[in-house]
Coordinates of C-alpha atoms and ligand atoms in Angstrom, one line a residue:
M795 CA -8.9 11.2 -23.0
I796 CA -9.5 7.5 -22.6
V797 CA -9.6 5.8 -19.2
I798 CA -9.0 2.0 -19.2
K799 CA -9.6 0.0 -16.1
G800 CA -7.4 -3.0 -15.4
V801 CA -5.9 -4.9 -12.4
A802 CA -3.7 -2.9 -10.0
A803 CA -0.6 -5.1 -10.0
S804 CA 1.9 -2.8 -8.4
P805 CA 1.2 0.6 -6.6
G806 CA 2.4 4.0 -7.5
I807 CA 1.8 6.7 -10.1
A808 CA 3.7 7.2 -13.4
I809 CA 3.2 9.9 -16.0
G810 CA 5.0 9.8 -19.3
K811 CA 5.1 8.8 -23.0
A812 CA 4.1 5.4 -24.1
L813 CA 6.6 3.0 -25.6
V814 CA 4.5 0.3 -27.3
L815 CA 6.4 -3.0 -27.7
E816 CA 5.6 -4.7 -30.9
N817 CA 4.1 -8.2 -30.5
E818 CA 7.0 -10.5 -30.8
E819 CA 5.6 -12.8 -33.4
I820 CA 8.4 -14.9 -34.7
V821 CA 7.5 -16.7 -38.0
I822 CA 8.9 -20.1 -38.1
N823 CA 9.1 -22.0 -41.4
R824 CA 9.3 -25.7 -41.7
V825 CA 12.5 -26.6 -43.5
E826 CA 13.2 -30.2 -44.7
I827 CA 16.7 -31.3 -43.6
P828 CA 18.5 -33.8 -45.8
P829 CA 19.4 -37.1 -44.0
D830 CA 23.2 -36.3 -44.0
K831 CA 22.6 -32.9 -42.3
V832 CA 20.3 -34.2 -39.5
R833 CA 23.2 -34.7 -37.1
A834 CA 24.5 -31.3 -37.7
E835 CA 21.0 -29.9 -37.1
V836 CA 20.8 -31.6 -33.7
R837 CA 24.3 -30.2 -32.9
R838 CA 23.1 -26.7 -33.9
F839 CA 20.2 -27.2 -31.5
K840 CA 22.5 -28.3 -28.7
A841 CA 24.7 -25.3 -29.2
A842 CA 21.7 -23.0 -28.9
L843 CA 20.8 -24.9 -25.7
D844 CA 24.3 -24.2 -24.3
A845 CA 24.1 -20.5 -25.2
T846 CA 20.7 -20.3 -23.5
Y847 CA 22.2 -21.8 -20.3
R848 CA 24.9 -19.2 -20.5
D849 CA 22.2 -16.5 -20.8
L850 CA 20.5 -17.8 -17.6
D851 CA 23.8 -17.8 -15.7
A852 CA 24.3 -14.1 -16.7
A853 CA 20.7 -13.3 -15.8
E854 CA 21.1 -15.0 -12.4
S855 CA 24.1 -13.0 -11.3
K856 CA 22.2 -9.9 -12.3
V857 CA 19.1 -10.9 -10.3
L858 CA 21.2 -11.9 -7.3
K859 CA 22.8 -8.5 -7.3
M860 CA 19.7 -6.5 -7.8
L861 CA 16.9 -8.5 -6.0
G862 CA 18.5 -11.2 -3.9
K863 CA 18.3 -14.9 -3.6
E864 CA 14.5 -15.2 -3.4
H865 CA 14.0 -13.8 -6.9
A866 CA 17.0 -15.7 -8.4
R867 CA 14.9 -18.8 -7.9
L868 CA 13.0 -17.8 -10.9
I869 CA 16.1 -18.5 -12.9
D870 CA 16.1 -22.0 -11.4
T871 CA 12.6 -22.5 -12.7
H872 CA 13.9 -21.5 -16.2
R873 CA 16.8 -23.9 -15.9
L874 CA 14.4 -26.7 -14.9
I875 CA 12.4 -26.0 -18.0
L876 CA 15.5 -26.0 -20.2
S877 CA 16.6 -29.4 -18.8
D878 CA 13.2 -30.9 -19.2
P879 CA 13.1 -34.0 -21.5
L880 CA 10.5 -32.1 -23.6
I881 CA 13.3 -29.8 -24.7
T882 CA 16.4 -32.0 -24.4
K883 CA 15.0 -35.2 -25.8
D884 CA 11.8 -34.4 -27.7
V885 CA 13.2 -31.7 -29.9
P886 CA 16.3 -33.7 -31.1
K887 CA 13.9 -36.7 -31.6
R888 CA 11.6 -34.6 -33.8
I889 CA 14.6 -33.3 -35.8
Q890 CA 15.8 -36.8 -36.4
E891 CA 12.5 -38.5 -37.0
E892 CA 10.7 -35.8 -39.0
R893 CA 13.9 -34.4 -40.6
V894 CA 12.9 -30.8 -39.8
N895 CA 14.8 -27.8 -38.8
A896 CA 15.5 -27.2 -35.1
E897 CA 13.3 -24.1 -34.9
F898 CA 10.3 -25.9 -36.2
A899 CA 10.8 -29.0 -34.0
L900 CA 11.1 -26.7 -31.0
S901 CA 8.0 -24.7 -31.8
E902 CA 6.0 -27.9 -32.3
A903 CA 7.2 -29.2 -28.9
L904 CA 6.2 -25.9 -27.2
E905 CA 2.8 -25.9 -28.8
V906 CA 2.0 -29.4 -27.3
V907 CA 2.8 -28.1 -23.9
N908 CA 1.0 -24.8 -24.5
Q909 CA -2.2 -26.8 -25.2
A910 CA -1.8 -28.7 -22.0
F911 CA -1.3 -25.5 -20.0
E912 CA -4.4 -23.9 -21.6
K913 CA -6.6 -26.6 -20.0
I914 CA -5.3 -25.9 -16.5
Q915 CA -8.0 -24.3 -14.3
D916 CA -5.7 -23.0 -11.6
E917 CA -4.8 -19.4 -12.7
F918 CA -1.4 -19.4 -10.9
F919 CA -0.3 -22.6 -12.6
R920 CA -1.7 -21.6 -16.0
E921 CA 0.2 -18.3 -15.8
R922 CA 3.5 -20.3 -15.4
R923 CA 3.3 -21.0 -19.1
H924 CA 4.9 -17.6 -19.7
D925 CA 8.0 -19.0 -18.1
L926 CA 8.0 -21.7 -20.6
F927 CA 7.6 -19.3 -23.5
D928 CA 10.3 -17.1 -22.1
V929 CA 12.7 -19.9 -22.2
G930 CA 11.4 -21.1 -25.6
K931 CA 12.0 -17.6 -27.0
R932 CA 15.5 -17.4 -25.7
L933 CA 16.3 -20.7 -27.3
L934 CA 14.7 -19.6 -30.6
S935 CA 16.5 -16.3 -30.7
H936 CA 19.8 -18.2 -30.5
L937 CA 18.7 -20.6 -33.3
L938 CA 17.6 -17.6 -35.4
K939 CA 20.7 -15.7 -34.3
Q940 CA 18.3 -12.8 -33.5
E941 CA 19.0 -10.2 -30.9
R942 CA 16.4 -10.6 -28.2
R943 CA 14.4 -7.6 -27.3
T944 CA 16.1 -6.0 -24.3
I945 CA 14.2 -3.4 -22.4
S946 CA 17.3 -2.1 -20.7
G947 CA 17.9 -0.4 -24.1
V948 CA 14.9 2.1 -23.5
R949 CA 16.7 5.4 -24.1
H950 CA 14.2 7.9 -22.7
P951 CA 11.9 7.7 -19.7
A952 CA 8.8 5.9 -20.8
I953 CA 5.8 3.9 -19.8
L954 CA 6.0 0.5 -21.4
V955 CA 2.9 -0.9 -23.1
A956 CA 3.0 -4.5 -24.2
R957 CA 0.7 -7.4 -24.9
N958 CA 2.5 -9.3 -22.2
L959 CA 5.8 -8.9 -20.3
L960 CA 7.8 -12.0 -19.4
P961 CA 9.4 -12.2 -16.0
S962 CA 12.8 -11.9 -17.5
D963 CA 11.8 -8.7 -19.2
T964 CA 10.5 -7.3 -15.9
L965 CA 13.9 -8.1 -14.3
N966 CA 15.6 -5.7 -16.8
L967 CA 13.3 -2.8 -15.9
K968 CA 15.0 -1.5 -12.8
E969 CA 18.1 -0.6 -14.7
S970 CA 16.2 1.0 -17.6
N971 CA 14.3 4.2 -18.1
V972 CA 10.9 2.5 -17.6
L973 CA 8.6 4.5 -15.3
G974 CA 6.0 1.8 -15.1
F975 CA 4.3 -0.7 -17.4
V976 CA 0.9 -1.7 -18.6
T977 CA 0.0 -5.0 -20.2
D978 CA -3.0 -6.6 -21.9
L979 CA -2.6 -9.9 -20.1
G980 CA -1.7 -11.0 -16.6
G981 CA -3.1 -11.2 -13.2
K982 CA -2.1 -10.2 -9.7
T983 CA -0.4 -13.6 -9.0
S984 CA 1.8 -13.7 -12.1
H985 CA 5.6 -13.6 -11.5
T986 CA 5.7 -10.3 -13.5
A987 CA 3.3 -8.6 -11.0
I988 CA 5.2 -10.0 -8.0
L989 CA 8.5 -8.7 -9.3
A990 CA 7.1 -5.3 -10.1
Q991 CA 6.0 -4.9 -6.5
S992 CA 9.3 -5.9 -5.2
M993 CA 11.1 -3.5 -7.5
E994 CA 8.5 -0.8 -6.7
I995 CA 7.7 -0.2 -10.3
P996 CA 4.0 0.9 -10.8
A997 CA 2.1 -1.5 -13.0
V998 CA -1.4 -2.1 -14.3
V999 CA -2.1 -5.5 -16.0
G1000 CA -5.1 -7.4 -17.4
L1001 CA -6.2 -4.4 -19.7
S1002 CA -7.3 -6.7 -22.5
D1003 CA -6.5 -4.5 -25.6
A1004 CA -4.5 -1.6 -24.2
S1005 CA -1.6 -2.4 -26.5
H1006 CA -3.8 -1.8 -29.5
R1007 CA -5.5 1.3 -28.1
I1008 CA -2.3 3.1 -27.0
R1009 CA 0.0 4.4 -29.7
N1010 CA 3.7 5.0 -29.4
G1011 CA 4.4 8.4 -28.0
D1012 CA 0.9 8.8 -26.5
E1013 CA 0.9 10.7 -23.2
V1014 CA -0.2 8.2 -20.5
I1015 CA -1.0 8.3 -16.8
L1016 CA -0.6 5.0 -15.0
D1017 CA -2.3 4.7 -11.6
G1018 CA -1.0 1.6 -10.0
D1019 CA -3.1 2.1 -6.9
Q1020 CA -6.5 2.2 -8.6
G1021 CA -5.5 0.0 -11.6
L1022 CA -6.3 2.8 -14.1
V1023 CA -4.6 3.9 -17.3
I1024 CA -5.5 7.3 -18.7
V1025 CA -4.5 7.8 -22.4
Q1026 CA -4.0 11.3 -23.8
P1027 CA -5.1 12.8 -20.5
S1028 CA -6.6 16.3 -20.3
P1029 CA -4.1 18.9 -19.0
E1030 CA -6.3 19.0 -15.8
A1031 CA -5.8 15.2 -15.3
V1032 CA -2.1 15.5 -15.8
E1033 CA -1.9 18.3 -13.3
K1034 CA -4.0 16.4 -10.8
Y1035 CA -1.9 13.3 -11.0
E1036 CA 1.4 15.2 -11.0
K1037 CA 0.3 16.9 -7.8
M1038 CA -0.7 13.5 -6.3
R1039 CA 2.7 12.1 -7.3
Q1040 CA 4.6 15.1 -5.8
R1041 CA 2.4 14.9 -2.7
S1042 CA 3.1 11.3 -2.1
I1043 CA 6.9 11.8 -2.5
K1044 CA 6.8 14.6 0.0
E1045 CA 4.6 12.6 2.3
E1046 CA 7.0 9.7 2.2
E1047 CA 9.8 12.0 3.2
A1048 CA 7.9 13.6 6.0
L1049 CA 6.9 10.2 7.4
D1050 CA 10.6 9.3 7.8
S1051 CA 10.6 11.1 11.2
L1052 CA 8.1 8.6 12.5
R1053 CA 10.6 5.8 12.6
G1054 CA 11.0 4.6 16.2
V1055 CA 8.4 7.1 17.5
P1056 CA 5.7 5.4 19.7
T1057 CA 2.3 4.7 18.2
V1058 CA 0.1 6.8 20.5
T1059 CA -3.2 8.3 19.5
A1060 CA -3.9 12.0 19.9
D1061 CA -5.6 11.3 23.2
G1062 CA -2.7 9.2 24.6
H1063 CA -3.9 5.6 23.9
K1064 CA -1.0 3.3 22.9
L1065 CA -1.3 0.8 20.1
R1066 CA 1.3 -1.8 19.1
M1067 CA 2.3 -1.6 15.5
M1068 CA 4.0 -4.5 14.0
V1069 CA 5.0 -5.5 10.4
N1070 CA 4.0 -8.3 8.1
L1071 CA 7.0 -10.2 6.7
D1072 CA 6.6 -12.2 3.5
T1073 CA 10.2 -13.2 2.8
I1074 CA 13.5 -13.0 4.7
D1075 CA 14.7 -10.5 2.0
E1076 CA 12.5 -7.8 3.5
M1077 CA 14.1 -8.0 6.9
K1078 CA 16.4 -5.0 6.4
A1079 CA 13.5 -2.8 5.4
V1080 CA 11.5 -4.1 8.4
L1081 CA 14.2 -3.4 10.9
S1082 CA 14.6 0.1 9.6
L1083 CA 11.0 0.8 10.4
K1084 CA 11.7 0.3 14.1
G1085 CA 8.2 -1.1 14.8
D1086 CA 7.1 -3.4 17.6
G1087 CA 8.0 -6.7 16.0
V1088 CA 6.7 -9.0 13.3
G1089 CA 2.9 -9.7 13.7
L1090 CA 2.7 -12.1 10.8
F1091 CA 5.6 -13.9 9.2
R1092 CA 4.1 -15.7 6.1
T1093 CA 6.4 -18.7 5.8
E1094 CA 4.9 -20.0 2.5
Y1095 CA 7.8 -18.6 0.5
L1096 CA 10.0 -21.3 1.9
Y1097 CA 7.7 -24.0 0.4
L1098 CA 7.1 -22.5 -3.1
N1099 CA 9.0 -23.2 -6.3
R1100 CA 10.5 -26.5 -5.1
S1101 CA 9.7 -30.1 -5.4
S1102 CA 9.8 -31.0 -1.7
A1103 CA 9.0 -29.3 1.5
P1104 CA 11.8 -27.5 3.4
G1105 CA 13.5 -29.6 6.1
E1106 CA 13.7 -28.7 9.8
E1107 CA 17.3 -27.6 9.6
E1108 CA 16.7 -25.1 6.7
Q1109 CA 13.6 -23.7 8.5
A1110 CA 15.3 -23.5 11.9
R1111 CA 18.1 -21.5 10.3
A1112 CA 15.7 -19.0 8.6
Y1113 CA 13.5 -18.5 11.7
S1114 CA 16.5 -18.3 14.1
A1115 CA 18.1 -15.6 11.9
I1116 CA 15.0 -13.5 12.0
A1117 CA 14.3 -14.1 15.7
K1118 CA 17.9 -13.0 16.5
A1119 CA 17.7 -9.9 14.4
L1120 CA 14.4 -8.8 16.0
D1121 CA 15.2 -9.8 19.6
P1122 CA 13.8 -8.6 22.0
L1123 CA 10.8 -7.8 19.7
P1124 CA 8.5 -10.6 19.0
L1125 CA 8.4 -12.7 15.8
T1126 CA 5.1 -14.3 15.0
V1127 CA 5.7 -17.3 12.8
R1128 CA 2.6 -18.5 11.0
T1129 CA 2.7 -22.1 10.1
A1130 CA 2.5 -22.4 6.3
D1131 CA -0.9 -21.6 4.7
I1132 CA -0.3 -23.6 1.6
G1133 CA -3.3 -24.3 -0.7
G1134 CA -5.8 -21.9 -2.2
D1135 CA -3.8 -19.9 -4.7
R1136 CA -0.5 -21.0 -3.2
L1137 CA -0.6 -24.7 -4.0
A1138 CA 0.2 -25.4 -7.6
H1139 CA 3.9 -25.6 -7.7
L1140 CA 4.5 -27.3 -4.4
G1141 CA 5.6 -30.9 -4.8
L1142 CA 3.2 -32.4 -2.3
E1143 CA 0.8 -35.2 -2.9
V1144 CA -2.3 -32.9 -2.8
P1145 CA -5.3 -32.6 -5.0
K1146 CA -4.5 -30.4 -8.0
N1147 CA -7.8 -29.7 -9.6
E1148 CA -9.9 -28.4 -6.7
T1149 CA -12.9 -26.6 -8.2
N1150 CA -12.9 -24.2 -5.3
P1151 CA -9.3 -24.0 -3.9
F1152 CA -10.0 -21.3 -1.3
M1153 CA -12.6 -23.6 0.2
G1154 CA -10.3 -26.6 -0.2
L1155 CA -7.3 -28.2 1.4
R1156 CA -5.3 -25.2 2.7
G1157 CA -3.7 -23.9 5.9
I1158 CA -4.1 -26.1 8.9
R1159 CA -6.4 -28.5 7.0
L1160 CA -3.5 -29.5 4.7
F1161 CA -1.0 -29.7 7.5
L1162 CA -3.3 -31.9 9.6
K1163 CA -3.6 -34.2 6.6
H1164 CA 0.3 -34.2 6.5
P1165 CA 1.1 -33.9 10.2
E1166 CA 4.8 -34.6 9.6
L1167 CA 4.9 -31.2 7.8
L1168 CA 3.3 -29.4 10.7
K1169 CA 5.6 -31.2 13.2
T1170 CA 8.7 -30.3 11.2
Q1171 CA 7.7 -26.7 11.0
L1172 CA 6.8 -26.5 14.7
R1173 CA 10.1 -28.1 15.7
A1174 CA 11.9 -25.5 13.6
V1175 CA 10.0 -22.6 15.2
L1176 CA 10.6 -24.0 18.7
R1177 CA 14.3 -24.2 18.0
A1178 CA 14.3 -20.6 16.8
S1179 CA 12.7 -19.6 20.1
A1180 CA 16.1 -20.1 21.8
H1181 CA 17.4 -17.1 19.8
G1182 CA 14.6 -14.5 20.3
K1183 CA 11.1 -13.9 21.3
V1184 CA 9.1 -16.3 19.1
Q1185 CA 5.4 -17.1 19.0
V1186 CA 3.6 -19.4 16.7
M1187 CA 0.3 -18.9 14.9
I1188 CA -2.1 -21.4 13.1
P1189 CA -3.9 -20.3 10.0
M1190 CA -7.4 -21.3 8.7
V1191 CA -8.7 -22.7 12.0
S1192 CA -12.4 -23.5 11.6
S1193 CA -13.2 -25.7 14.6
L1194 CA -12.1 -26.5 18.2
R1195 CA -11.1 -30.0 17.1
E1196 CA -8.6 -28.7 14.5
L1197 CA -7.1 -26.3 17.1
Q1198 CA -6.8 -29.1 19.6
A1199 CA -5.2 -31.4 17.0
A1200 CA -2.6 -28.7 16.1
R1201 CA -1.9 -28.1 19.8
R1202 CA -1.3 -31.8 20.4
I1203 CA 1.3 -31.8 17.7
F1204 CA 2.9 -28.6 19.1
R1205 CA 3.1 -30.3 22.5
Q1206 CA 4.6 -33.5 20.9
A1207 CA 7.2 -31.3 19.2
Q1208 CA 8.0 -29.6 22.6
D1209 CA 8.4 -33.0 24.3
E1210 CA 10.6 -34.4 21.6
L1211 CA 13.0 -31.5 21.7
A1212 CA 13.1 -31.5 25.5
A1213 CA 13.9 -35.3 25.4
E1214 CA 16.6 -34.6 22.8
G1215 CA 18.1 -31.9 25.0
V1216 CA 17.5 -29.2 22.3
E1217 CA 17.3 -25.7 23.8
T1218 CA 14.0 -23.8 23.3
A1219 CA 12.3 -20.9 25.2
K1220 CA 10.3 -22.0 28.2
K1221 CA 7.1 -20.5 26.9
V1222 CA 6.3 -20.1 23.3
P1223 CA 2.9 -18.5 22.9
F1224 CA 0.5 -20.4 20.7
G1225 CA -2.1 -18.4 18.8
I1226 CA -4.6 -18.7 16.1
M1227 CA -5.7 -16.7 13.1
V1228 CA -9.3 -15.9 13.0
E1229 CA -10.1 -15.8 9.3
I1230 CA -13.1 -18.2 8.9
P1231 CA -16.5 -17.1 10.2
S1232 CA -17.0 -20.3 12.2
A1233 CA -13.9 -19.5 14.2
A1234 CA -15.1 -16.0 14.8
L1235 CA -18.5 -17.2 16.1
M1236 CA -16.9 -20.0 18.2
L1237 CA -14.2 -17.8 19.6
D1238 CA -15.4 -18.1 23.2
A1239 CA -14.5 -21.8 23.0
L1240 CA -11.4 -21.5 20.8
I1241 CA -9.9 -18.8 23.0
E1242 CA -9.4 -21.3 25.9
E1243 CA -6.8 -23.1 23.8
A1244 CA -5.2 -20.0 22.2
D1245 CA -2.7 -17.6 23.8
F1246 CA -3.5 -14.8 21.4
V1247 CA -5.7 -14.1 18.3
S1248 CA -4.9 -12.5 15.0
I1249 CA -7.6 -11.5 12.6
G1250 CA -6.9 -12.3 9.0
T1251 CA -9.3 -9.9 7.3
N1252 CA -8.2 -10.9 3.8
D1253 CA -9.8 -14.3 4.2
L1254 CA -12.4 -13.4 6.8
I1255 CA -14.0 -10.9 4.4
Q1256 CA -13.8 -13.2 1.4
Y1257 CA -15.7 -15.9 3.5
I1258 CA -18.2 -13.6 5.1
L1259 CA -19.2 -12.0 1.8
A1260 CA -18.6 -15.0 -0.4
V1261 CA -16.2 -13.0 -2.6
D1262 CA -13.2 -14.9 -4.0
R1263 CA -10.3 -12.6 -3.2
I1264 CA -8.5 -13.1 -6.5
N1265 CA -11.5 -13.1 -8.8
E1266 CA -11.6 -9.7 -10.6
D1267 CA -15.2 -10.1 -11.6
V1268 CA -16.4 -9.9 -8.0
A1269 CA -13.6 -7.6 -6.7
H1270 CA -16.1 -4.7 -6.4
L1271 CA -18.1 -6.7 -3.8
Y1272 CA -15.0 -7.2 -1.5
D1273 CA -15.9 -4.6 1.2
P1274 CA -14.1 -4.1 4.5
F1275 CA -16.9 -1.6 5.5
H1276 CA -19.7 -4.0 5.0
P1277 CA -21.9 -3.9 8.2
A1278 CA -21.5 -7.7 8.5
V1279 CA -17.7 -7.3 8.6
V1280 CA -17.8 -4.6 11.2
R1281 CA -20.2 -6.6 13.4
I1282 CA -18.1 -9.8 13.2
L1283 CA -14.9 -7.8 14.0
R1284 CA -16.6 -6.3 17.1
H1285 CA -17.7 -9.8 18.1
I1286 CA -14.1 -11.1 17.8
V1287 CA -12.5 -8.2 19.7
D1288 CA -15.1 -8.5 22.5
A1289 CA -14.7 -12.3 22.8
V1290 CA -10.9 -12.0 23.1
H1291 CA -11.0 -9.1 25.6
R1292 CA -13.5 -10.9 27.8
R1293 CA -10.7 -13.5 28.4
E1294 CA -8.2 -10.6 28.9
K1295 CA -6.1 -11.6 25.9
K1296 CA -4.8 -9.5 23.0
V1297 CA -6.1 -9.2 19.5
T1298 CA -4.1 -8.3 16.5
V1299 CA -5.3 -7.6 12.9
C1300 CA -2.9 -8.7 10.2
G1301 CA -4.9 -8.7 7.0
E1302 CA -4.5 -5.9 4.4
M1303 CA -7.2 -3.9 6.1
T1304 CA -4.5 -2.6 8.5
S1305 CA -2.7 -1.2 5.5
D1306 CA -5.8 0.6 4.1
P1307 CA -5.5 4.2 5.6
K1308 CA -9.3 4.6 5.3
A1309 CA -10.0 1.5 7.4
V1310 CA -7.5 2.2 10.2
P1311 CA -9.7 4.5 12.3
L1312 CA -12.4 1.8 12.3
L1313 CA -9.9 -0.9 13.6
A1314 CA -8.7 1.5 16.3
G1315 CA -12.2 2.4 17.4
L1316 CA -13.1 -1.3 17.5
G1317 CA -10.5 -1.7 20.2
V1318 CA -7.9 -3.8 18.3
D1319 CA -4.7 -4.0 20.4
N1320 CA -2.1 -4.5 17.7
L1321 CA -2.0 -3.8 14.0
S1322 CA 0.4 -5.8 11.7
V1323 CA 0.9 -3.7 8.6
T1324 CA 2.8 -4.2 5.3
P1325 CA 6.2 -2.5 5.4
R1326 CA 5.3 -0.1 2.6
M1327 CA 2.3 1.3 4.5
F1328 CA 3.8 1.1 8.0
L1329 CA 4.8 4.7 8.5
R1330 CA 1.7 6.1 6.8
V1331 CA -0.6 4.0 9.0
K1332 CA 1.4 5.1 12.1
H1333 CA 0.8 8.7 11.1
I1334 CA -2.9 8.1 10.9
V1335 CA -3.1 6.4 14.2
R1336 CA -1.3 9.3 15.9
Q1337 CA -3.9 11.7 14.6
I1338 CA -6.9 9.7 15.8
S1339 CA -8.8 10.5 19.0
M1340 CA -9.6 7.1 20.5
S1341 CA -12.7 8.3 22.3
S1342 CA -14.1 9.8 19.1
A1343 CA -13.1 6.6 17.2
R1344 CA -15.0 4.4 19.8
A1345 CA -18.1 6.6 19.6
M1346 CA -17.9 6.5 15.8
V1347 CA -17.8 2.7 15.9
E1348 CA -20.8 2.5 18.2
R1349 CA -22.7 4.5 15.6
A1350 CA -21.4 2.4 12.7
L1351 CA -22.7 -0.7 14.4
T1352 CA -26.2 0.7 14.2
L1353 CA -26.0 1.2 10.4
S1354 CA -26.9 -1.3 7.7
D1355 CA -25.3 0.2 4.7
S1356 CA -21.6 0.1 4.0
E1357 CA -21.6 3.5 2.2
Q1358 CA -22.9 5.1 5.3
I1359 CA -20.3 3.4 7.4
R1360 CA -17.5 4.4 5.0
K1361 CA -18.7 8.0 5.2
L1362 CA -18.9 8.0 9.0
V1363 CA -15.3 6.6 9.2
S1364 CA -14.0 9.1 6.7
E1365 CA -15.5 12.0 8.7
L1366 CA -13.6 11.1 11.9
Ligands
LIG1776 C1 -5.5 -12.9 5.9 O1 -6.2 -13.8 5.4 O2 -5.9 -11.7 6.2 C2 -4.0 -13.1 6.1 C3 -3.3 -12.2 6.7 O3 -3.5 -14.2 5.5 P1 -3.1 -14.4 4.0 O4 -3.3 -13.1 3.3 O5 -1.7 -14.9 3.9 O6 -4.1 -15.5 3.6
LIG1777 MG1 -5.4 -15.7 5.4

């Protein structure tokens, strides 16, 4: 039995036989083309280009049907690559000038770009080179008249093992017999990981040499929650994981009855439970959970994969549709937190090579530098407020000055719309995310200008503990039970309650079943949870005794070791 630790890319457990995909090394020979055949060679290349466009059209309709508009944008990225002069101009030029075969000219052109990508520091952007190879391979296979590997052809249920999976491979998985996949390469932010989560296919990536260590037909356990792959497991391990898998299926079924049931603790204390929404595509799932509204609508998806920011009209349409669907439940629209790891492919004039992007120009900092972007978004949110209960929330606030500047722009947007005779709600609550330690410590001042507060534990923890949230090397230091975290959370809750306002937590800590009793005991009013964990967290809250949770937190605050705190919380 071998246990290999990787990056947990998509949750869930899969048990089955490994299907190891051979590395797709295509050998390309340089072939000299006689002068009178050069034009025909260029034509051959153009025909392959057309065939690749047709592939993309076919892939697009498949993706639209299976996953919706949001994911179909990936195909647009591929079309963009295909229409890049690097492909359309450089390759024919190489064929003509160097008198070489199309395959060779294409591989040379791709290599030049590959080297440029290699030098990019930003992981998200560097990972985009897989999109380029994906397109390049499609083109090559048409030139070589080879059948491309299609994973939908997997005949028996299997766990796919590969050096790397391209996003287009991943899109084929849903219709196949693939139970889950493991890859040597990849990080949490790759398109492949993002797609796996949306399609609910368990995955572990970043395993470095798993595709060499695992053989075809090996029995494999894939633990997408812990990021573990167990090869040739002992019968006991198989039994343990099989039980876990069955248990989690049964638990999911049992949780169904909690839809629409109030979130009340065992001793009668009511908590509001809301949902985090990352794209409009998740709305159906969110509505079916029958929660208390959306506590965090991450609007960044509207800004990504495009060369210019979305306009007011487009945004107003999106926000209004969601507000209407939720009405009378609240929709909390967070102004876009672009920057950090969500910057690279936005077509704004912003610094590209920040050494420390999470401490760089992101969230409200970026929007105050480009106030027209903030104004446009706030106008769109205000317009949506005519269609439902909308509130707005500002991310990454670190000082009173920033908050006041944002508020000024909010008031300007309100005044402009009023002067234009555009209908909006009379009162649109204006809140802040507390996710930077300075904001937490200054909350007594900030709270005067904010109608509500939502704690972003993902960032707050990364900044309190100085642990980059996407850096795998320090992931073990990222600790929601660290005494410093517990103390700051208490400080925030108290500061908000002193002003008789409400505090929500919307970071992933709300979706960690082990941490929920701690948040309840701290006196948090609202939890905003990922849709997938919503019912599970509700179930936990309903079992908690609030008085015991409060007493437990009082004790936790006296402890100075996170393991002791973790133990205390687990014993509740
Ligand atoms: C957070 O930081 O906890 C949060 C909810 O925001 P994001 O994860 O989008 O940075
Ligand atoms: Mg955040």
